[in-house]
Amino acid sequence: MSCKRVGVLGGTFDPIHNGHRDIGLAAAEEYELDRLIFMPAGDPYCKSDRQVTGAEHRLAMTRLAVASMPDFCCCSDLEIRMPGRTYTANTLLELKGSYPESELFFIAGADSVLYMDKWYMPELIFESATVLCAKRPGSDMGLDAEIDRLNQKYGSLRKTAPILKLHTREQDISSTRLREMYSAGEDISPYVDQRVLEYIKENALYD
Ligand code: ATP
Ligand code: MG
């Protein structure tokens, strides 16, 4: 299938939650994406301070969540199959090879965008894809100024602005909080796909 506008949402997805689903679907609607790829990270280098759940479990949960999304959504194991650390710049280069005719969009929350200039090879990221930034509670301080700065700094790499905003409802939800809630015996079913919750239980991921 040939896709003109391909969105990628990368994350640790430990676990994938409705916030991820909603920013992805909002990006697809606002920017008319015809493919939305959820991409669990293999070895997220920025999370080396804590034990991340095994890639196979995070991939399985992402697949389960994607199964209840519309057909244009899919899950890719590209980053998990890549050896070594996960770098978005490399992922986007790979995807450019797989979708040579497409325009790529990288969907990210505000907390990620605020650090993106410190990621590996930011110029390659901004050259390869338009970043679509979703607001996130607690990450609005200095966000507009940082987006303006990045758009100035990397604007010459492309015809359109490197970063565009998503105009979607903010959601106060994070995987960290969900893991904590789950271990404390609280109900996380309003925030995750039902099958993902069953998977978490069956595999005792966050007990
Ligand atoms: P953790 O607490 O483990 O960091 P997380 O909820 O931030 O988990 P990630 O897998 O780190 O989830 O996030 C993947 C991407 O989704 C990141 O770009 C992040 O900014 C974005 N994201 C996650 N949750 C939200 C949310 N509630 N609103 C906006 N963006 C979000
Ligand atoms: Mg995060």
GROMACS .gro file of C-alpha atoms and ligand atoms in nm:
model
  239
    1MET     CA    1   0.000   0.000   0.000
    2SER     CA    2   0.141   0.339  -0.086
    3CYS     CA    3   0.107   0.604   0.181
    4LYS     CA    4   0.160   0.971   0.127
    5ARG     CA    5   0.167   1.094   0.483
    6VAL     CA    6   0.309   0.861   0.742
    7GLY     CA    7   0.308   0.938   1.115
    8VAL     CA    8   0.539   0.769   1.364
    9LEU     CA    9   0.483   0.766   1.737
   10GLY     CA   10   0.785   0.634   1.917
   11GLY     CA   11   0.785   0.553   2.284
   12THR     CA   12   0.891   0.317   2.556
   13PHE     CA   13   0.525   0.214   2.587
   14ASP     CA   14   0.578   0.064   2.932
   15PRO     CA   15   0.278   0.033   2.910
   16ILE     CA   16   0.114   0.192   2.605
   17HIS     CA   17  -0.185   0.399   2.728
   18ASN     CA   18  -0.478   0.598   2.595
   19GLY     CA   19  -0.270   0.917   2.591
   20HIS     CA   20  -0.047   0.759   2.326
   21ARG     CA   21  -0.346   0.639   2.127
   22ASP     CA   22  -0.518   0.976   2.145
   23ILE     CA   23  -0.222   1.192   2.039
   24GLY     CA   24  -0.161   0.953   1.749
   25LEU     CA   25  -0.522   0.962   1.633
   26ALA     CA   26  -0.540   1.339   1.683
   27ALA     CA   27  -0.229   1.382   1.468
   28ALA     CA   28  -0.378   1.157   1.200
   29GLU     CA   29  -0.693   1.364   1.193
   30GLU     CA   30  -0.540   1.710   1.206
   31TYR     CA   31  -0.258   1.639   0.961
   32GLU     CA   32  -0.441   1.389   0.739
   33LEU     CA   33  -0.202   1.099   0.791
   34ASP     CA   34  -0.282   0.783   0.601
   35ARG     CA   35  -0.058   0.562   0.813
   36LEU     CA   36   0.014   0.576   1.185
   37ILE     CA   37   0.301   0.364   1.311
   38PHE     CA   38   0.344   0.291   1.681
   39MET     CA   39   0.710   0.215   1.736
   40PRO     CA   40   0.820   0.072   2.070
   41ALA     CA   41   1.181   0.157   2.151
   42GLY     CA   42   1.432  -0.124   2.180
   43ASP     CA   43   1.676   0.012   2.433
   44PRO     CA   44   1.565   0.364   2.526
   45TYR     CA   45   1.892   0.538   2.609
   46CYS     CA   46   1.728   0.823   2.796
   47LYS     CA   47   1.568   0.579   3.041
   48SER     CA   48   1.884   0.401   3.148
   49ASP     CA   49   1.815   0.515   3.507
   50ARG     CA   50   1.544   0.256   3.562
   51GLN     CA   51   1.463  -0.100   3.467
   52VAL     CA   52   1.250  -0.092   3.154
   53THR     CA   53   1.015  -0.386   3.091
   54GLY     CA   54   1.148  -0.630   2.830
   55ALA     CA   55   1.108  -0.529   2.467
   56GLU     CA   56   0.903  -0.838   2.384
   57HIS     CA   57   0.640  -0.748   2.645
   58ARG     CA   58   0.625  -0.383   2.536
   59LEU     CA   59   0.593  -0.492   2.174
   60ALA     CA   60   0.317  -0.739   2.265
   61MET     CA   61   0.125  -0.471   2.455
   62THR     CA   62   0.161  -0.226   2.167
   63ARG     CA   63   0.030  -0.488   1.923
   64LEU     CA   64  -0.270  -0.554   2.145
   65ALA     CA   65  -0.349  -0.183   2.177
   66VAL     CA   66  -0.315  -0.126   1.802
   67ALA     CA   67  -0.551  -0.417   1.731
   68SER     CA   68  -0.842  -0.208   1.861
   69MET     CA   69  -0.745   0.103   1.664
   70PRO     CA   70  -0.854   0.194   1.310
   71ASP     CA   71  -0.699   0.002   1.018
   72PHE     CA   72  -0.449   0.273   0.919
   73CYS     CA   73  -0.271   0.216   1.253
   74CYS     CA   74   0.003  -0.041   1.287
   75CYS     CA   75   0.282  -0.147   1.517
   76SER     CA   76   0.641  -0.177   1.401
   77ASP     CA   77   0.917  -0.383   1.558
   78LEU     CA   78   1.184  -0.195   1.361
   79GLU     CA   79   1.350  -0.032   1.665
   80ILE     CA   80   1.330  -0.349   1.870
   81ARG     CA   81   1.501  -0.543   1.593
   82MET     CA   82   1.777  -0.282   1.554
   83PRO     CA   83   2.085  -0.371   1.757
   84GLY     CA   84   2.211  -0.135   2.027
   85ARG     CA   85   2.051   0.180   2.152
   86THR     CA   86   1.745   0.338   1.999
   87TYR     CA   87   1.795   0.669   1.825
   88THR     CA   88   1.504   0.841   1.654
   89ALA     CA   89   1.736   0.983   1.386
   90ASN     CA   90   1.829   0.629   1.276
   91THR     CA   91   1.469   0.511   1.287
   92LEU     CA   92   1.354   0.796   1.065
   93LEU     CA   93   1.635   0.727   0.818
   94GLU     CA   94   1.526   0.363   0.800
   95LEU     CA   95   1.165   0.467   0.748
   96LYS     CA   96   1.264   0.706   0.471
   97GLY     CA   97   1.410   0.402   0.296
   98SER     CA   98   1.088   0.203   0.344
   99TYR     CA   99   0.860   0.492   0.243
  100PRO     CA  100   1.064   0.680  -0.018
  101GLU     CA  101   0.761   0.855  -0.167
  102SER     CA  102   0.606   0.959   0.164
  103GLU     CA  103   0.620   1.261   0.387
  104LEU     CA  104   0.713   1.157   0.741
  105PHE     CA  105   0.573   1.300   1.063
  106PHE     CA  106   0.715   1.227   1.406
  107ILE     CA  107   0.458   1.264   1.681
  108ALA     CA  108   0.587   1.356   2.026
  109GLY     CA  109   0.468   1.499   2.355
  110ALA     CA  110   0.588   1.835   2.483
  111ASP     CA  111   0.827   1.676   2.734
  112SER     CA  112   1.007   1.505   2.447
  113VAL     CA  113   1.013   1.814   2.226
  114LEU     CA  114   1.169   2.018   2.507
  115TYR     CA  115   1.470   1.782   2.499
  116MET     CA  116   1.482   1.702   2.132
  117ASP     CA  117   1.771   1.936   2.059
  118LYS     CA  118   1.982   1.719   2.291
  119TRP     CA  119   1.885   1.394   2.119
  120TYR     CA  120   2.126   1.216   1.887
  121MET     CA  121   2.160   1.407   1.556
  122PRO     CA  122   1.865   1.646   1.589
  123GLU     CA  123   1.935   1.795   1.247
  124LEU     CA  124   1.878   1.452   1.093
  125ILE     CA  125   1.549   1.419   1.279
  126PHE     CA  126   1.423   1.758   1.164
  127GLU     CA  127   1.544   1.697   0.811
  128SER     CA  128   1.366   1.362   0.790
  129ALA     CA  129   1.030   1.440   0.945
  130THR     CA  130   0.797   1.715   1.054
  131VAL     CA  131   0.761   1.693   1.430
  132LEU     CA  132   0.404   1.717   1.556
  133CYS     CA  133   0.405   1.831   1.918
  134ALA     CA  134   0.125   1.744   2.161
  135LYS     CA  135   0.088   1.953   2.475
  136ARG     CA  136   0.131   1.769   2.800
  137PRO     CA  137   0.042   1.877   3.154
  138GLY     CA  138   0.354   1.989   3.338
  139SER     CA  139   0.555   2.050   3.019
  140ASP     CA  140   0.419   2.382   2.897
  141MET     CA  141   0.685   2.600   3.063
  142GLY     CA  142   0.890   2.751   2.786
  143LEU     CA  143   0.739   2.522   2.524
  144ASP     CA  144   0.631   2.791   2.277
  145ALA     CA  145   0.968   2.964   2.303
  146GLU     CA  146   1.152   2.635   2.247
  147ILE     CA  147   0.937   2.549   1.945
  148ASP     CA  148   1.008   2.895   1.800
  149ARG     CA  149   1.380   2.852   1.867
  150LEU     CA  150   1.394   2.507   1.704
  151ASN     CA  151   1.191   2.627   1.407
  152GLN     CA  152   1.443   2.908   1.360
  153LYS     CA  153   1.746   2.687   1.413
  154TYR     CA  154   1.637   2.403   1.183
  155GLY     CA  155   1.404   2.596   0.951
  156SER     CA  156   1.652   2.606   0.663
  157LEU     CA  157   1.659   2.224   0.645
  158ARG     CA  158   1.309   2.202   0.503
  159LYS     CA  159   1.031   2.369   0.314
  160THR     CA  160   0.782   2.357   0.601
  161ALA     CA  161   0.834   2.438   0.969
  162PRO     CA  162   1.025   2.161   1.150
  163ILE     CA  163   0.776   2.157   1.438
  164LEU     CA  164   0.401   2.199   1.419
  165LYS     CA  165   0.159   2.191   1.708
  166LEU     CA  166  -0.118   1.944   1.764
  167HIS     CA  167  -0.437   2.109   1.877
  168THR     CA  168  -0.564   1.832   2.093
  169ARG     CA  169  -0.696   1.798   2.446
  170GLU     CA  170  -0.424   1.765   2.709
  171GLN     CA  171  -0.427   1.440   2.899
  172ASP     CA  172  -0.278   1.399   3.241
  173ILE     CA  173  -0.161   1.042   3.204
  174SER     CA  174   0.179   0.874   3.199
  175SER     CA  175   0.312   0.520   3.197
  176THR     CA  176   0.507   0.593   3.516
  177ARG     CA  177   0.190   0.692   3.698
  178LEU     CA  178   0.004   0.389   3.562
  179ARG     CA  179   0.277   0.151   3.679
  180GLU     CA  180   0.260   0.311   4.025
  181MET     CA  181  -0.119   0.293   4.035
  182TYR     CA  182  -0.117  -0.069   3.925
  183SER     CA  183   0.137  -0.174   4.189
  184ALA     CA  184  -0.069   0.008   4.449
  185GLY     CA  185  -0.373  -0.199   4.351
  186GLU     CA  186  -0.558   0.092   4.185
  187ASP     CA  187  -0.780   0.048   3.881
  188ILE     CA  188  -0.602   0.158   3.562
  189SER     CA  189  -0.872   0.029   3.323
  190PRO     CA  190  -0.991   0.380   3.224
  191TYR     CA  191  -0.644   0.456   3.086
  192VAL     CA  192  -0.532   0.146   2.899
  193ASP     CA  193  -0.676  -0.090   2.641
  194GLN     CA  194  -0.861  -0.380   2.802
  195ARG     CA  195  -0.639  -0.641   2.637
  196VAL     CA  196  -0.327  -0.457   2.747
  197LEU     CA  197  -0.453  -0.467   3.104
  198GLU     CA  198  -0.514  -0.841   3.078
  199TYR     CA  199  -0.163  -0.888   2.940
  200ILE     CA  200  -0.016  -0.689   3.231
  201LYS     CA  201  -0.204  -0.910   3.476
  202GLU     CA  202  -0.121  -1.240   3.307
  203ASN     CA  203   0.249  -1.157   3.291
  204ALA     CA  204   0.268  -0.987   3.630
  205LEU     CA  205   0.453  -0.696   3.469
  206TYR     CA  206   0.403  -0.434   3.737
  207ASP     CA  207   0.324  -0.636   4.049
  208ATP     P1  208   0.703   0.726   3.109
  208ATP     O1  209   0.629   0.784   3.225
  208ATP     O2  210   0.749   0.585   3.132
  208ATP     O3  211   0.808   0.815   3.051
  208ATP     P2  212   0.515   0.815   2.908
  208ATP     O4  213   0.373   0.819   2.949
  208ATP     O5  214   0.588   0.944   2.904
  208ATP     O6  215   0.590   0.707   2.995
  208ATP     P3  216   0.650   0.732   2.671
  208ATP     O7  217   0.649   0.594   2.616
  208ATP     O8  218   0.770   0.782   2.741
  208ATP     O9  219   0.521   0.743   2.769
  208ATP    O10  220   0.606   0.838   2.562
  208ATP     C1  221   0.610   0.821   2.423
  208ATP     C2  222   0.572   0.954   2.359
  208ATP    O11  223   0.436   0.988   2.391
  208ATP     C3  224   0.657   1.071   2.408
  208ATP    O12  225   0.682   1.160   2.301
  208ATP     C4  226   0.568   1.137   2.512
  208ATP    O13  227   0.596   1.276   2.525
  208ATP     C5  228   0.431   1.115   2.451
  208ATP     N1  229   0.325   1.112   2.552
  208ATP     C6  230   0.303   1.014   2.644
  208ATP     N2  231   0.197   1.044   2.721
  208ATP     C7  232   0.151   1.164   2.678
  208ATP     C8  233   0.042   1.251   2.719
  208ATP     N3  234  -0.035   1.219   2.821
  208ATP     N4  235   0.026   1.367   2.651
  208ATP     C9  236   0.108   1.400   2.547
  208ATP     N5  237   0.210   1.323   2.505
  208ATP    C10  238   0.232   1.208   2.568
  209MG      MG  239   0.794   0.950   2.885
   0.00000   0.00000   0.00000
